[in-house]
Every structure is written in structure tokens, then in C-alpha cells.
Amino acid sequence: MTKLREVFVKRIIAVALSGAWFSLIANTAALAEAPPPIDAFARLPQVRNVTVSPDGNQIAYISALGDNSIAVTVDLRHPDEPLHPLMRSEPGKYEIKWCKWANDTRLLCGLIAMAREPGGLVYPITRLVAVNADGSKLKVLLQNSSARSTQLQDRILDWTPDDPDTVLLQLDDDMNGFPSVYKLDVNTGSRKPVTREHIPIRNFITDAAGNVRLGVGYSINGATEMQYFARLEESDSWQRLAKIKAFEATDALEPVAMAPGSNMAYATGNFEGRSALWTMDLTDQKEPELVFSHPLVDADTPLMTSDGRLLGIWYELDRPFVFYTDELSRSVVQAMNKVQPSTFNVIADRSRDEKTFIIRSYSDVDDGTYFVLDTAQKKLRRVGTAYPELDPQQLGRMQSITYKATDGTEIPGYLTVPVGKRAENLPLIVMPHGGPIARDSWDFFFLRSFLVSRGYAVLQMNFRGSSGYGSKWFYDAHQDWGGLTYSDITDAARWAVAQGIADPKRMCIVGWSFGGYAALLGAVRNGDLYKCSVSIAGVSDLNLLVAEARSFTNYGFAREQIGTDRDKLREDSPLRHVDQINIPVLMVHGDRDYQVDVDHTRKMDSAMNRADKPHRAVYLDDATHQLDRKSDRVTLLTEVEKFLREYLGPGA
């Protein structure tokens, strides 16, 4: 893009600022005496998943009312007209997972539900629904086909911009784990095969022009090697590119996207100990070329357009960043940064002619405020915000911290303190993240914000074993959940005491998923450090977690991640050491959790009952791992607040 075009975009936003229809949440509201109510934190986002039609005339998004998710559309040509509701979820049965425009008038939405086998096994199923922008001609696609028994039916690979009435869909017809690719008519639901299954491929990638070009998979349940395949231009045969053992350091490149109309793929691979983005020649006639790397952190997912153009690469330090390779995208975001300087601004969607953009602005105190930037009309319109009842001025801000682990390693993390309070002698919540192959980021999390609003400081840490910090950071703690990873968490708590941040008599460890496991382990090992423990959907037995993974095709990878030494897994499992617990424990778990089965909490509950240990277990009917319904989150926050007041006392 020329320099003139960059200046033009910036002037458009300057003009929009002076327009009558531009609005922002005021930043001058006085602090309220009382904290926001539980409902304000527990609600489902009022606005999420905003997407614009290819012609730029309409937007769609998912809203919420109580436990219900509702898909709606807005005609940008007639902004004063009411919203068009398209469909709503049925809480406890299915939720609206996502929506996106298939063409100028028709949307596709993915629905998700949790199925339960007679033996108790829980797993997700998805369905694909098409509907017109005015709510007419709603149709469950594939409903009357042989695919109705297929587990996952919403895996769109290619939106085929040149054929607006079709998409390419990946579908496992015979439920053997190896899918085929079909061209699906978004109006009728009819389909025809494009690429038949090719064992061991489990996921296909197209060139965004209707051609299936890449494949990745593994052969059998229990396998621990990923295999990568490619098709050259004008070829129907597959050639294997690489075979990579899971969780093993390698210099092999892993293709993640295709450059349209070429034999060039984008791939992730090692550069000086960090994951980087490369281009690789599938014909092996040219050496791979480095596109982007960062000396401190891994390059994350590349940002691509629907027609396959590379826009930029995501990465995270203490804040999120995007390295833009596309000049227009960079210019739009730079201009938005002047409008919203305290948030991270990213392009969530764009029209076909790249004159209308959806901008998502988010931060540690805002889950997402959405804008429509119309460069043709020179207008910037605020669509809405995820948590409208919360005033960001009342929510504590995340501050980046580092602390030294026992071996001297500097561990990054975040400290959030209540508004108006100094980081001195505060009641503290130690909150390890889930995963553990994940990381804490500078973004909104309803549980952290709620706890801070109640007067508790919250400490989060990206312990070794977290993702994003290079291969050494991960491998130092590989298969060591209860060892180095847990040690880094404990060192964070001790650091907070040594720094005078935490009141040593008022610390509680609270976590979700793997974080829940760490919270239970904290109750076992560090009753001298913590006064209480809260496990949300937490793991209690590592051998049980490995055994449960046998029901899924990725069993080998789960076993390789968690560990294979049964004695060590037993030693690191809270369930096997209930007798050592001497602090009160709260456990909350949904009974339709397929990621961590509710049996982990049931067994822990029973063991603590037998040992006469102080605890409370709360089971939520039909609730998922994420507790996706407002009513589930109300129960969670109510129970946590009551528990903390009893055992830590009121917040600062």
C-alpha cells in the first residue's frame, strides 16, 4: 500500500472521531462504593464473534441473554433498524459456537453439544446450521445424510470465495478417525466428494482457492508421531514431508498454511530455540526462508485472509503483539491505536473489497469492544462490548512481574491488586493457569476480575512447562507436573510473601483444570503456606487422567505429555495423599466435562470424606469444563466468594 493510502486511512479515523455516531465507554466514571454484582462477571459476553458480510453491508455476532446465546445480524445500511435474531441456544443441550458469512446473504453457524455414552463417556459433537441474514431458510446441514452420526460436522476448511454458494467441509463419514473433504452447498446441504480419506491424515489444509494441498495426522490410537503430507500443484498424489515425534525437539518444519497458486507453504519451526514462521518450498528446490522470529518468545499462529494471503504473525511478550506483513492492516491498526491507546486492537474481519473492517479492542479489563470501520463512508461505529455492566475503572489492572525460582531462573507473571490499594500485605490468591501447555496473557478473565473486585490480589505465573517461551522452557518441565512446574508455582507464592505483597496468614491457591490440580497439590504439600485451596474442574489423579485418554484417538500424545512413569504419576497425584491435607478445600466440577472427567472430583470428595478432611464439593448438572452457562458461573462465583470470606476473611 502506498504512503498516501496509509495517510488516507488515518484521516478517515480522525474524521470518524468527530462524527455524531462514534461512541466510547466513558473513562471518567467515579469508583462505586460497592463492587459490581456477581451477575455482571458471570454473564456470557453480550457481544462476541463479530463478522462482516463479504459485501460489507451487514454484520453478525453472538449475543447472550441469561444462559442463552443468540445469533443476530445488523444491516449497516440501516443502523436504526432493530437487530435480526436468527437462532438461540438451548442451555444444557447445545450452544452456538461460532458464526461466519458464507456469502453476502447467508451465514453458517457451528453448534456444539456434549454427548454422553451409556458407560458415562462424555465427548463433544458439533452440527452446522445455515440461515439467511433475515432469519429465514434456517437449515441444519447434513441432517438427513449418512453424516448425521458423525461427531464433528462444523469443520470448514475453505470458504471458496469464487463459489459463494459452497464451502469445503472436512467430515469423518465412517467414524474411523480419517476424514474426507466435501464441497457442501450452503443452501441445500447437498455435498460431493473432493478428497477421499488418506490414512494417516486427520486434518486437511487447503490453499484457500478450493484445492486440498496439505495434510497432517497419525496412524493409530497410541501413536506419538505426527506425519505431514503435501500435494504439489496440479497433482492428486500425496507425498510425505516429515515425520515428527511429539514433544521431542526437532528442526523439522511443520506446514500450517499454503501460499495460493504456488508450491510454497508457510511453516513453523525452530530458530535459535524459539518457534518461528518460515516459507518452505514443497518441491525442495529452494531452502526454507525465515519470515519472522522473536528472540524472546515463540511466533504464534499466522494471520491469513480468507483468500490465503498472509497478514501477519501473532506473538506475546507481557502484552500481545502482531508483526504485520500487510501494509493496509498495519495502517488500520496503527490508526486504531491512536483512538484506543490503552487496548490491544486487532482486525477481526474485513469485507471483500477491504473497505470495511471489524476491529476488536481488548485489554485486561475489557473482554472485547467491537467497532466497524467503514473507510468508504469515513465512519467508525461502536458495535458493543462483551461485559457492559462492568466499568473498567473499577477493575484492577494486571502488572507484569518477574520472580526468581529456587534455581535462580527468572519466571514471568502478572500481579493484579484491587483498585486504590497498594501492593502491600494484601490477602492473595495464587492462580496457576490451565494446560499446563498454555500461558497466562494480558487479557480479561472473569474469575480474576471478580476476585480482585472483592478485595483480593491475584498472582499469576508462566511457570516452566508453559507455552510460548521456547523449547527449553517447555522441556525443562516435560512430564513433571508435580516437580519443577509445581515448584515454580510455590516459588511465586513465597516471593509474594518475601516482597511484602501478600499477608502470609491470608493466602489461598485457586486454579482451573491443570490449575485445579496445582491447587489440590498445594493443599497436600503446602498447608503451611496456604490457608485454603479451590479446585475448579481440577485433575486429582494423573494415572486416571492417562487411563481416561484411552477413549480418544490422541491417547498416545496425552500419555506422552503427562508422563509414563506410573510411580511418579502416583507420587504427584493429590488423590493418593489426602491424609496430608490440613487446610479446607473447595471443589467445583461440571458433570459434562470431557477434558477432565468429573470422576476426578468425585474420587477426591470420597477420599476426603473417608479421611474426615474439611472440604466442600459442588457438582453442576450438564455443565462443561469451561462452565459455559451464566447460571453455572453464578454458582461458581457465589461458592468461591463465600469460601474465601470464611477462610481468608473479607478482601482488602
XYZ file of C-alpha atoms in Angstrom:
652
model
C 0.000 0.000 0.000
C 1.301 3.452 -0.824
C 2.136 6.047 1.800
C -0.794 8.100 0.507
C -3.208 5.259 1.297
C -1.818 4.959 4.842
C -2.407 8.680 5.432
C -5.905 8.326 3.964
C -6.859 5.600 6.440
C -5.595 7.646 9.383
C -7.590 10.674 8.223
C -10.725 8.545 7.984
C -10.459 7.650 11.658
C -9.760 11.270 12.563
C -12.952 12.271 10.754
C -14.884 9.481 12.461
C -13.874 10.785 15.864
C -15.737 13.976 15.216
C -18.874 12.174 13.979
C -22.066 12.026 16.000
C -22.349 8.245 15.836
C -18.936 7.442 17.322
C -19.062 6.478 20.997
C -16.797 5.001 23.640
C -17.254 3.873 27.196
C -16.528 6.865 29.389
C -13.291 6.635 31.344
C -14.246 9.231 33.944
C -16.788 7.283 35.998
C -16.190 7.576 39.716
C -15.391 4.432 41.634
C -18.514 2.907 43.113
C -18.589 2.189 46.806
C -19.936 -1.323 46.291
C -18.294 -3.789 43.888
C -20.235 -4.913 40.820
C -22.687 -7.760 41.450
C -21.857 -11.385 40.670
C -24.178 -11.341 37.640
C -22.007 -8.700 35.951
C -18.991 -11.062 35.973
C -20.864 -14.331 35.413
C -22.759 -13.224 32.315
C -21.953 -14.581 28.878
C -20.439 -11.901 26.605
C -23.072 -9.545 25.228
C -21.086 -9.222 22.001
C -18.625 -11.768 20.602
C -17.568 -13.314 17.292
C -18.410 -10.208 15.207
C -18.130 -10.874 11.462
C -18.882 -8.757 8.380
C -20.575 -9.914 5.172
C -18.276 -10.081 2.116
C -20.016 -7.052 0.553
C -19.581 -5.051 3.772
C -23.300 -4.308 4.149
C -24.143 -6.405 7.204
C -22.557 -7.723 10.364
C -23.438 -10.696 12.527
C -22.452 -11.540 16.075
C -23.376 -13.744 19.003
C -25.080 -12.113 21.965
C -26.424 -13.505 25.222
C -29.477 -13.394 27.436
C -29.127 -15.351 30.667
C -27.929 -18.836 29.778
C -28.869 -18.361 26.128
C -26.549 -17.498 23.256
C -28.315 -15.657 20.420
C -27.028 -15.106 16.881
C -28.093 -11.742 15.429
C -27.473 -9.609 12.339
C -27.317 -5.836 11.821
C -27.795 -4.076 8.480
C -25.124 -1.378 8.380
C -27.083 0.496 5.686
C -29.968 0.938 8.140
C -28.325 1.175 11.581
C -31.516 2.427 13.253
C -33.439 -0.745 12.413
C -33.721 -3.371 15.174
C -31.442 -6.377 15.327
C -32.486 -9.513 13.443
C -32.354 -12.514 15.812
C -31.502 -15.659 13.850
C -31.349 -18.513 16.364
C -30.740 -19.195 20.031
C -29.063 -21.931 22.014
C -30.801 -24.450 24.239
C -28.856 -24.384 27.529
C -27.847 -27.850 28.653
C -28.421 -29.194 25.131
C -26.381 -27.182 22.645
C -24.593 -23.840 22.385
C -23.784 -21.562 19.452
C -20.052 -21.964 18.980
C -19.379 -19.581 16.041
C -20.996 -17.873 13.045
C -19.462 -16.624 9.799
C -20.791 -15.342 6.469
C -20.766 -17.905 3.662
C -21.791 -15.213 1.163
C -23.453 -11.779 1.163
C -26.798 -13.045 2.497
C -26.273 -16.421 4.181
C -24.499 -17.358 7.401
C -23.123 -20.626 8.683
C -23.116 -21.277 12.429
C -21.483 -24.120 14.314
C -23.369 -25.633 17.237
C -21.727 -27.692 19.981
C -23.196 -30.150 22.480
C -21.856 -32.697 24.930
C -22.922 -36.279 24.273
C -22.815 -38.958 26.950
C -22.394 -42.682 26.251
C -24.274 -45.217 28.418
C -20.969 -46.039 30.139
C -20.520 -42.385 31.148
C -18.032 -41.254 28.474
C -18.595 -37.588 27.574
C -17.451 -36.089 24.267
C -18.321 -33.066 22.103
C -20.445 -33.216 18.964
C -20.930 -30.337 16.519
C -23.540 -29.540 13.898
C -23.641 -26.977 11.097
C -26.603 -24.647 10.559
C -27.213 -22.283 7.640
C -29.547 -19.285 7.865
C -30.283 -16.131 5.877
C -29.455 -12.726 7.336
C -33.154 -12.013 7.967
C -33.609 -15.284 9.865
C -35.326 -17.144 7.023
C -34.473 -20.523 5.488
C -32.791 -21.926 8.556
C -31.479 -25.406 7.816
C -29.395 -27.940 9.698
C -26.978 -29.060 7.002
C -26.211 -32.796 6.639
C -29.194 -33.528 8.871
C -30.701 -36.134 6.555
C -27.457 -37.598 5.264
C -25.324 -40.510 6.367
C -23.180 -37.941 8.180
C -25.825 -37.402 10.859
C -23.909 -39.806 13.112
C -20.589 -38.035 12.505
C -19.175 -36.461 15.652
C -17.822 -33.189 14.202
C -19.768 -31.548 11.369
C -18.668 -27.894 11.506
C -15.041 -28.106 10.329
C -14.960 -25.647 7.435
C -11.635 -25.755 5.581
C -12.250 -23.292 2.769
C -14.893 -20.592 2.227
C -14.397 -20.753 -1.578
C -14.772 -17.008 -2.290
C -15.130 -17.683 -6.024
C -18.079 -20.036 -5.412
C -20.226 -18.264 -2.792
C -22.876 -20.998 -2.514
C -20.418 -23.640 -1.347
C -17.734 -24.318 1.249
C -15.236 -27.139 1.675
C -16.041 -29.270 4.705
C -13.930 -31.902 6.452
C -16.098 -34.831 7.531
C -15.356 -38.237 9.042
C -18.200 -40.219 7.443
C -17.383 -43.689 8.728
C -16.182 -42.550 12.174
C -12.772 -44.193 11.794
C -10.866 -41.004 12.583
C -9.726 -40.337 8.991
C -11.907 -37.704 7.290
C -12.684 -36.852 3.693
C -13.277 -33.403 2.199
C -16.584 -32.436 0.552
C -17.923 -29.463 -1.344
C -21.059 -28.531 0.574
C -23.941 -26.466 -0.811
C -24.876 -23.933 1.898
C -28.456 -23.674 0.631
C -29.471 -27.295 0.146
C -26.972 -29.255 2.223
C -26.048 -31.428 -0.736
C -22.422 -32.422 -0.983
C -19.970 -34.114 -3.272
C -16.519 -35.528 -2.509
C -13.421 -33.502 -3.274
C -10.723 -35.535 -1.492
C -11.196 -39.016 -0.078
C -9.622 -40.095 3.202
C -5.901 -40.776 3.116
C -4.603 -42.638 6.150
C -2.988 -41.348 8.377
C -4.238 -37.795 7.610
C -6.680 -36.500 10.236
C -6.688 -32.817 9.255
C -6.504 -31.257 5.809
C -5.432 -27.732 4.778
C -6.436 -26.015 1.536
C -4.874 -23.184 -0.452
C -7.997 -21.010 0.159
C -8.859 -21.464 -3.525
C -10.729 -24.745 -3.252
C -7.726 -27.079 -3.513
C -6.758 -29.511 -0.756
C -2.966 -29.217 -0.509
C -1.708 -30.248 2.966
C -2.468 -32.992 5.455
C -1.347 -33.876 8.972
C -2.132 -36.884 11.125
C -1.092 -40.046 12.874
C -1.928 -43.645 12.104
C -3.285 -45.436 15.172
C -4.547 -44.791 18.674
C -1.453 -44.642 20.856
C 0.792 -43.166 18.158
C 3.177 -40.390 19.167
C 4.444 -39.320 15.741
C 2.856 -36.621 13.598
C 3.162 -37.099 9.846
C 2.931 -34.224 7.355
C 1.874 -34.567 3.707
C 1.540 -32.279 0.682
C 0.181 -32.238 -2.850
C 2.050 -30.304 -5.491
C 0.229 -28.020 -7.901
C -1.844 -29.980 -10.443
C -1.161 -33.281 -8.630
C -3.573 -35.702 -6.947
C -0.923 -37.758 -5.165
C 0.287 -37.191 -1.619
C 3.955 -37.013 -0.680
C 5.186 -37.223 2.881
C 7.130 -34.172 4.052
C 8.112 -35.092 7.592
C 7.542 -37.475 10.476
C 7.929 -35.782 13.867
C 7.773 -37.413 17.285
C 5.540 -35.485 19.659
C 7.183 -33.488 22.462
C 10.650 -34.007 21.041
C 12.938 -31.156 19.980
C 13.422 -31.061 16.211
C 14.447 -28.720 13.418
C 11.817 -30.137 11.055
C 9.292 -27.644 9.691
C 5.563 -28.151 10.267
C 3.405 -26.682 7.449
C 0.435 -24.669 8.683
C -0.870 -22.831 5.584
C -0.495 -22.650 1.801
C 0.503 -19.717 -0.356
C -2.200 -19.734 -3.076
C -1.269 -20.674 -6.635
C 2.165 -21.992 -5.741
C 4.115 -24.862 -4.233
C 5.107 -22.661 -1.307
C 3.798 -23.323 2.218
C 4.046 -21.383 5.455
C 5.512 -23.490 8.247
C 6.514 -23.208 11.880
C 9.905 -24.413 13.032
C 12.820 -23.765 15.324
C 15.066 -20.727 15.044
C 17.588 -20.226 17.839
C 15.426 -22.081 20.348
C 12.157 -20.326 19.511
C 9.322 -21.270 17.192
C 9.445 -19.081 14.061
C 7.483 -18.699 10.830
C 9.116 -19.878 7.598
C 8.263 -20.382 3.961
C 9.091 -23.820 2.604
C 9.275 -24.981 -0.996
C 7.304 -28.211 -1.326
C 9.437 -29.185 -4.336
C 12.658 -28.852 -2.295
C 14.223 -26.658 -4.973
C 14.750 -23.758 -2.565
C 15.947 -23.611 1.024
C 13.367 -22.533 3.650
C 13.269 -18.780 4.241
C 12.673 -17.126 7.601
C 9.599 -14.856 7.647
C 9.526 -13.876 11.323
C 11.150 -14.803 14.606
C 11.446 -13.177 18.022
C 14.492 -13.578 20.283
C 12.460 -13.997 23.493
C 9.199 -15.773 22.642
C 7.662 -18.119 20.096
C 5.961 -16.916 16.958
C 2.331 -17.953 17.198
C -0.411 -18.502 14.622
C -0.061 -16.653 11.298
C -2.986 -14.380 10.408
C -4.408 -15.209 6.978
C -7.187 -13.771 4.811
C -9.996 -15.978 3.503
C -8.237 -15.985 0.125
C -4.972 -17.180 1.634
C -2.870 -14.011 1.949
C -0.529 -13.667 4.914
C -1.384 -10.602 7.018
C 0.930 -11.013 9.983
C 2.176 -13.180 12.827
C 0.934 -13.150 16.400
C 3.336 -13.279 19.368
C 3.202 -12.412 23.060
C 5.611 -10.812 25.488
C 3.945 -9.390 28.590
C 1.377 -7.997 26.122
C 0.082 -9.375 22.806
C 1.646 -8.144 19.558
C 1.224 -8.714 15.826
C 4.035 -8.328 13.319
C 2.142 -7.189 10.226
C 3.373 -8.166 6.789
C 0.372 -6.457 5.166
C 0.679 -2.665 4.855
C -3.059 -1.916 4.861
C -3.647 -3.977 8.014
C -0.741 -2.265 9.753
C -2.079 1.167 8.838
C -5.598 0.393 10.087
C -4.320 -0.938 13.413
C -1.899 1.952 13.922
C -4.745 4.393 13.419
C -6.979 2.491 15.859
C -4.161 2.529 18.402
C -4.451 6.330 18.464
C -8.190 6.055 19.126
C -7.863 3.245 21.698
C -4.348 3.616 23.131
C -4.947 1.551 26.268
C -6.225 -1.573 24.479
C -4.826 -4.143 22.089
C -6.513 -3.591 18.731
C -6.749 -6.327 16.133
C -8.652 -6.755 12.872
C -11.245 -9.454 13.485
C -12.731 -9.489 9.972
C -12.839 -7.489 6.739
C -15.050 -7.125 3.671
C -14.105 -8.488 0.274
C -13.018 -5.066 -1.021
C -11.130 -4.313 2.225
C -13.046 -1.097 2.828
C -14.981 -2.296 5.874
C -13.145 -3.695 8.905
C -14.245 -5.241 12.182
C -11.901 -4.123 14.972
C -11.740 -5.903 18.318
C -10.250 -3.809 21.130
C -9.484 -5.691 24.311
C -7.389 -5.476 27.454
C -7.029 -6.940 30.920
C -10.222 -5.098 31.952
C -12.212 -5.402 28.710
C -13.028 -8.766 27.110
C -13.680 -7.044 23.814
C -15.234 -3.847 22.489
C -16.044 -4.100 18.775
C -16.022 -1.399 16.105
C -16.929 -1.200 12.430
C -14.520 0.937 10.411
C -16.044 1.988 7.077
C -13.282 3.585 5.027
C -15.631 4.374 2.113
C -18.081 6.346 4.306
C -15.303 7.624 6.603
C -17.093 6.388 9.700
C -16.163 4.424 12.802
C -19.052 2.813 14.640
C -19.028 1.156 18.033
C -20.929 -2.157 17.925
C -20.864 -3.062 21.599
C -18.829 -4.571 24.406
C -18.679 -8.003 25.989
C -19.307 -7.024 29.636
C -21.339 -3.788 29.524
C -22.178 -3.771 33.251
C -18.509 -3.618 34.240
C -16.706 -0.302 34.406
C -13.019 -0.867 33.531
C -12.126 1.870 36.029
C -13.380 -0.387 38.836
C -11.298 -3.387 37.774
C -7.716 -3.949 38.838
C -5.012 -3.792 36.158
C -2.526 -6.597 35.503
C 1.066 -5.608 36.193
C 3.955 -7.592 34.737
C 6.289 -9.100 37.324
C 9.233 -11.481 37.414
C 10.498 -13.529 40.320
C 13.382 -15.907 40.875
C 12.692 -19.611 41.169
C 14.705 -21.722 43.596
C 17.339 -22.424 40.932
C 17.657 -18.722 40.053
C 15.593 -18.825 36.852
C 13.556 -15.656 36.229
C 9.864 -16.559 35.905
C 7.451 -14.059 34.266
C 3.988 -13.443 35.600
C 1.304 -10.914 36.493
C 0.120 -9.293 39.702
C -3.312 -7.687 39.931
C -4.273 -5.689 43.019
C -7.604 -4.108 43.948
C -8.234 -0.575 42.706
C -6.881 2.050 45.073
C -4.780 -0.413 47.096
C -1.013 -0.609 47.420
C 0.622 -3.984 46.797
C 1.355 -4.385 50.500
C 0.189 -7.029 52.972
C -2.849 -7.998 50.892
C -4.931 -11.169 51.009
C -3.562 -13.031 47.987
C -4.930 -15.575 45.529
C -2.208 -17.646 43.840
C -3.735 -18.622 40.482
C -1.759 -21.027 38.232
C -3.130 -21.324 34.692
C -4.556 -24.410 32.997
C -2.830 -26.591 30.448
C -0.100 -26.795 31.568
C 0.892 -26.289 27.904
C -0.693 -22.838 27.826
C 0.176 -19.429 29.256
C -1.338 -16.532 31.114
C -1.785 -13.447 28.972
C -2.687 -9.789 29.329
C -6.399 -10.198 28.755
C -9.725 -10.301 30.554
C -10.610 -13.295 32.765
C -13.904 -13.049 34.597
C -12.723 -15.047 37.635
C -9.602 -12.947 38.219
C -11.504 -9.690 37.782
C -14.201 -10.878 40.172
C -11.700 -11.827 42.878
C -9.893 -8.509 42.572
C -13.214 -6.656 42.787
C -13.767 -8.414 46.132
C -10.501 -7.056 47.509
C -8.118 -9.949 46.851
C -4.842 -9.558 44.976
C -4.220 -12.216 42.312
C -0.809 -13.612 41.343
C -0.415 -15.499 38.037
C 2.761 -17.058 36.690
C 4.040 -18.615 33.456
C 5.897 -21.449 35.117
C 8.230 -23.739 33.203
C 6.142 -26.063 31.082
C 4.080 -23.105 29.831
C 3.861 -22.477 26.093
C 5.296 -19.537 24.190
C 8.767 -19.284 25.735
C 10.765 -21.631 23.529
C 11.671 -25.292 23.599
C 13.986 -25.215 26.631
C 11.303 -23.580 28.791
C 8.927 -26.378 27.887
C 11.304 -29.354 28.015
C 12.796 -28.374 31.361
C 9.419 -29.306 32.914
C 8.253 -32.000 30.479
C 6.301 -34.810 32.194
C 6.945 -33.140 35.536
C 3.615 -31.668 36.614
C 4.300 -32.196 40.298
C 8.010 -31.374 40.090
C 9.589 -28.315 38.503
C 6.262 -26.909 37.292
C 4.738 -27.069 40.762
C 7.964 -25.776 42.327
C 7.775 -22.647 40.158
C 4.225 -22.039 41.408
C 5.253 -22.405 45.045
C 8.219 -20.087 44.497
C 5.807 -17.416 43.236
C 3.795 -17.604 46.460
C 6.921 -17.395 48.610
C 8.181 -14.446 46.529
C 4.937 -12.547 47.165
C 5.393 -13.034 50.906
C 9.068 -12.039 50.830
C 8.240 -8.880 48.865
C 5.625 -7.872 51.441
C 2.857 -8.091 48.818
C 0.970 -10.918 50.486
C -0.289 -11.231 54.031
C 1.313 -14.606 54.887
C -1.702 -15.518 57.002
C -4.158 -14.886 54.161
C -3.119 -16.776 51.024
C -5.248 -19.229 49.042
C -4.374 -21.203 45.892
C -7.129 -21.219 43.253
C -6.968 -22.875 39.841
C -8.953 -24.267 36.909
C -8.161 -27.552 35.088
C -4.377 -28.047 35.480
C -4.550 -25.050 37.813
C -7.105 -27.025 39.841
C -4.627 -29.891 40.006
C -1.972 -27.486 41.300
C -4.458 -26.167 43.880
C -5.133 -29.690 45.185
C -1.406 -30.444 45.253
C -0.921 -27.202 47.176
C -3.384 -28.456 49.789
C -1.371 -31.694 50.075
C 2.149 -30.246 50.166
C 1.931 -26.662 51.375
C -0.675 -26.347 54.084
C 1.875 -24.198 55.899
C 1.852 -21.676 53.032
C -1.822 -21.614 52.002
C -4.858 -21.213 54.213
C -7.231 -22.783 51.672
C -7.466 -24.307 48.211
C -10.023 -24.065 45.385
C -10.034 -26.564 42.511
C -12.287 -25.839 39.527
C -12.613 -28.795 37.117
C -9.309 -29.995 38.522
C -7.282 -33.162 37.997
C -6.800 -35.295 41.114
C -5.113 -38.457 39.766
C -2.556 -38.418 36.921
C -2.765 -42.167 36.265
C -6.544 -41.827 35.984
C -6.078 -38.947 33.525
C -3.833 -41.121 31.329
C -6.278 -44.043 31.514
C -9.217 -41.821 30.522
C -7.325 -40.639 27.452
C -7.543 -44.187 26.030
C -11.107 -43.374 24.930
C -9.801 -40.781 22.448
C -7.693 -41.111 19.313
C -4.941 -38.845 20.652
C -4.245 -41.152 23.592
C -0.561 -41.523 22.734
C 0.007 -37.777 22.754
C -1.796 -37.371 26.083
C 0.326 -40.121 27.621
C 3.492 -38.537 26.240
C 2.534 -35.138 27.649
C 1.517 -36.274 31.132
C 4.167 -38.973 31.622
C 4.709 -42.713 31.518
C 6.294 -43.388 34.932
C 3.346 -44.749 36.911
C 5.159 -44.454 40.259
C 5.975 -40.787 39.659
C 2.419 -40.097 38.496
C 1.098 -41.680 41.680
C 3.512 -39.676 43.823
C 2.395 -36.447 42.101
C -1.361 -37.186 42.382
C -3.267 -35.343 45.152
C -5.809 -38.187 45.397
C -3.088 -40.519 46.707
C -2.086 -38.190 49.561
C -5.372 -36.971 51.020
C -4.110 -37.836 54.502
C -1.599 -34.959 54.253
C -4.248 -32.276 53.691
C -4.809 -29.969 56.655
C -6.475 -26.923 55.050
C -10.065 -26.521 53.770
C -10.666 -27.340 50.113
C -13.462 -26.267 47.756
C -14.032 -28.281 44.558
C -16.397 -27.282 41.723
C -16.959 -29.522 38.691
C -19.452 -29.901 35.825
C -20.712 -33.395 35.092
C -20.392 -32.960 31.294
C -16.696 -32.149 31.374
C -14.910 -34.207 28.713
C -11.491 -32.617 29.282
C -11.237 -33.521 32.963
C -13.849 -36.097 33.908
C -15.966 -35.259 36.935
C -14.749 -38.535 38.475
C -11.561 -36.688 39.475
C -13.569 -34.562 41.888
C -15.919 -37.384 42.920
C -12.996 -39.603 43.906
C -11.289 -36.748 45.735
C -14.555 -35.928 47.504
C -14.988 -39.542 48.636
C -11.388 -39.840 49.796
C -11.630 -36.629 51.829
C -14.899 -37.803 53.362
C -13.258 -41.057 54.447
C -10.292 -39.143 55.879
C -12.596 -36.607 57.564
C -10.876 -33.636 55.853
C -12.579 -30.210 55.707
C -13.919 -29.650 52.202
C -16.932 -28.897 50.036
C -17.678 -30.378 46.606
C -20.143 -28.678 44.256
C -21.388 -30.577 41.186
C -23.076 -28.725 38.329
C -25.574 -30.661 36.217
C -24.922 -30.640 32.445
C -22.038 -28.182 32.888
C -18.937 -28.280 30.688
C -15.252 -27.838 31.501
C -15.495 -24.088 30.818
C -18.803 -23.655 32.723
C -20.304 -22.030 29.633
C -23.659 -21.029 31.140
C -24.269 -17.917 33.190
C -26.079 -19.901 35.884
C -23.038 -22.182 36.308
C -20.742 -19.193 36.693
C -23.089 -17.551 39.186
C -22.884 -20.729 41.278
C -19.097 -20.812 40.939
C -18.561 -17.190 41.977
C -21.076 -17.427 44.808
C -19.384 -20.519 46.235
C -15.870 -19.105 45.841
C -16.767 -15.781 47.453
C -18.417 -17.477 50.418
C -15.495 -19.890 50.826
C -12.851 -17.154 50.729
C -14.697 -14.939 53.183
C -14.883 -17.870 55.596
C -11.233 -18.925 55.395
C -9.351 -15.776 54.297
C -11.695 -13.171 55.632
C -13.031 -10.220 53.623
C -10.871 -8.691 50.922
C -8.866 -5.529 51.373
